[in-house]
Amino acid sequence: MTVHQMLSGSLRLTLQATLAFSLFLSPLALADRASIDNVRLRPSPERTRIVFDLGSPVQHKVFALENPERLVIDIENAALEVDFDHIDLRETPIRRLRSGIRDGQDVRVVLDLTENVKPQSFVLKPIEQYGDRLVVDLYTADQQRQQTAEPRSASGVSGQMREVVIAIDAGHGGEDPGAIGHGGVREKEVVLSIAERVAALFAREPGYRPHMIRTDDYYVALRRRTELARLARADVFLSIHADAFKTSSAQGASVYAISHRGATSETARWLAEKENRADLIGGVGGVSLDDKDDMLAGVLLDLSMTASLAASLDLGARVLGSMENVSRLHKRQVEQAGFVVLKSPDVPSILIETGYISNPGEAAALATRGHQRKLAQAIFYGVKNYMDNNPPPGTLLAWQKQRGDEDVREYVIERGDTLSGIADKHQISAESIKKINGLNGDLIKIGQVLKIPTS
C-alpha cells in the first residue's frame, strides 16, 4: 500500500468519524435550545402584554424599526414550537405577527404595528403553574400619557360639592390567576365579580362614585394599583382578595391594614424618590413635599401616614363587623401586614380577604352569585358606615352630615337592647335607624353608638 493510499484511507476515516460525531451532536444541540411552547397576548387599558411561555430561560433583545412601524424581538438559542394563527390581535396596536430563524439558532419575532409603541421587556422565573416566561409590554402614545397624567381635580366645578371616590381593586388578573381553589375556582375571577358588585352598589348611592382599578381580566402591577387610586383622587382604597393556605381547614374572612413597619419603610421611600416628593400629600387640597426640607417633609409625611393608618384601622373594623353578618371571620380584629397595595401615604387603604379559596366549602360558596352578592353588600355597608360618620371635607356627605347632626341624637347600646326595642322607645322605625347608621341587618353590640333621627 502506498503512502498516498494510506493517507487517503486515513482521511476518509477522519471525515466519516467527524460526520458521525456531528450527526450525534445535532439532537443534543437542539435539546439545548429553549422551546417556545406558547404565545399569549392580552390587551388592557394600560398596555398590551405578550407572554412567551418557555421551556427554559432565554436571552433576548427588543428593538424598533420605522417606515413601516415594526417591533423586533430576538430570542437567542430558541425553537418556536407554536404558530401565531390562534392569537387574537383585536384591540391591540399589532397588525400582524410573524417569525423566522436568525443565525441558524435564534428565533426572530416581528410585530407589524398600526402605530408607534414604547416596549418594555423582562423575564420571569417559574412560579406555581407557570414556567419560565419572556414578557413584552407595549405602550401606545395614549397609554404613555395616561401613565404620567396629572391628577385631575376631584372637586369638579368650582364651588360644587364633590362625591366621595371609592377605589375598588380586584386582586390579581390576567396571567396572574391568584389562588386556585377546589373545582378550579380562580381567585382573580371571584374577586372581580365581587368588586363589580361593590362598584354597582356605590354607583347607585348618592354622594359616592366608585373607581375600578381593573375592569376586566388583565394584570395591573401592585404599585400601579395605588397610583391609579391616587390619580382618581380616591378617598379610600379597597383591595379585594380570596385567601389560600397550605391546609384546606383554614377558613374565614379577614381584613388587613398596613403595619407600622410597612408604613415606616414607605415613608423613607417617599422621601427618597423625587417624583414622590413632588406629589400631593393629604388628598384634595393637600401639600407638595417638593419645596420642603427633609426634616419638614418627613414630619408632614409621617403625620399623613399616621392619620391614614388610623383611618384604615377604623374603616377595616367597620367592614369586618359588617362581614360578620354573612361570613365566618378568620380573625375578629383588623390585622396588619406590609402589603404593597396598602402603602399609599394619604389614602386610607384596606385589603379584604373574602374567605379561603383553599377551603372546599368556602371555595364553593365564593363561586356562587348569591354569596358574592352578600359579601359585596357587607363591604358596601361597612365602608358606607365609616364614610357617613367620617365624610371628607368638601363632599356632599360632609354637607349632609352637618345638616343631619342638627336633627339626630346619639344613643349608646346597653345590655338587653334590641334594634326594634330602641326604635319603639324613640317612636321611629327600625329601618330608619338602620339607614342612618349604615347597618346591614339587626345585629347590634353593647357600647355601640347609634344615631337616632329626631324628626
CSV table of C-alpha atoms in Angstrom, one decimal, residues 46-52 60-63 71-73 111 117-123 134-140 143-144 147-148 221:
chain,number,residue,atom,x,y,z
A,46,GLU,CA,-52.9,50.2,30.4
A,47,ARG,CA,-50.9,48.1,27.9
A,48,THR,CA,-50.8,45.2,25.5
A,49,ARG,CA,-48.9,42.3,27.1
A,50,ILE,CA,-47.2,39.5,25.1
A,51,VAL,CA,-46.1,36.4,27.1
A,52,PHE,CA,-43.8,33.8,25.6
A,60,HIS,CA,-33.3,38.3,24.3
A,61,LYS,CA,-33.3,41.8,22.8
A,62,VAL,CA,-36.0,44.1,21.6
A,63,PHE,CA,-35.7,47.0,19.1
A,71,LEU,CA,-41.0,45.8,16.7
A,72,VAL,CA,-38.4,43.1,16.5
A,73,ILE,CA,-37.9,40.5,19.3
A,111,LEU,CA,-44.6,42.7,15.1
A,117,VAL,CA,-45.3,51.9,20.7
A,118,LYS,CA,-42.9,52.0,23.7
A,119,PRO,CA,-41.8,48.5,24.6
A,120,GLN,CA,-40.7,47.1,27.9
A,121,SER,CA,-39.4,43.5,28.3
A,122,PHE,CA,-38.4,41.3,31.1
A,123,VAL,CA,-38.1,37.6,32.0
A,134,LEU,CA,-40.5,36.3,28.5
A,135,VAL,CA,-42.8,39.2,28.8
A,136,VAL,CA,-43.0,42.1,26.4
A,137,ASP,CA,-45.3,45.1,27.2
A,138,LEU,CA,-46.4,47.5,24.5
A,139,TYR,CA,-47.5,51.1,25.4
A,140,THR,CA,-49.2,53.3,22.8
A,143,GLN,CA,-51.3,54.8,27.3
A,144,GLN,CA,-48.0,56.5,27.9
A,147,GLN,CA,-49.2,56.7,33.0
A,148,THR,CA,-47.9,60.3,33.6
A,221,ALA,CA,-48.7,45.9,38.8
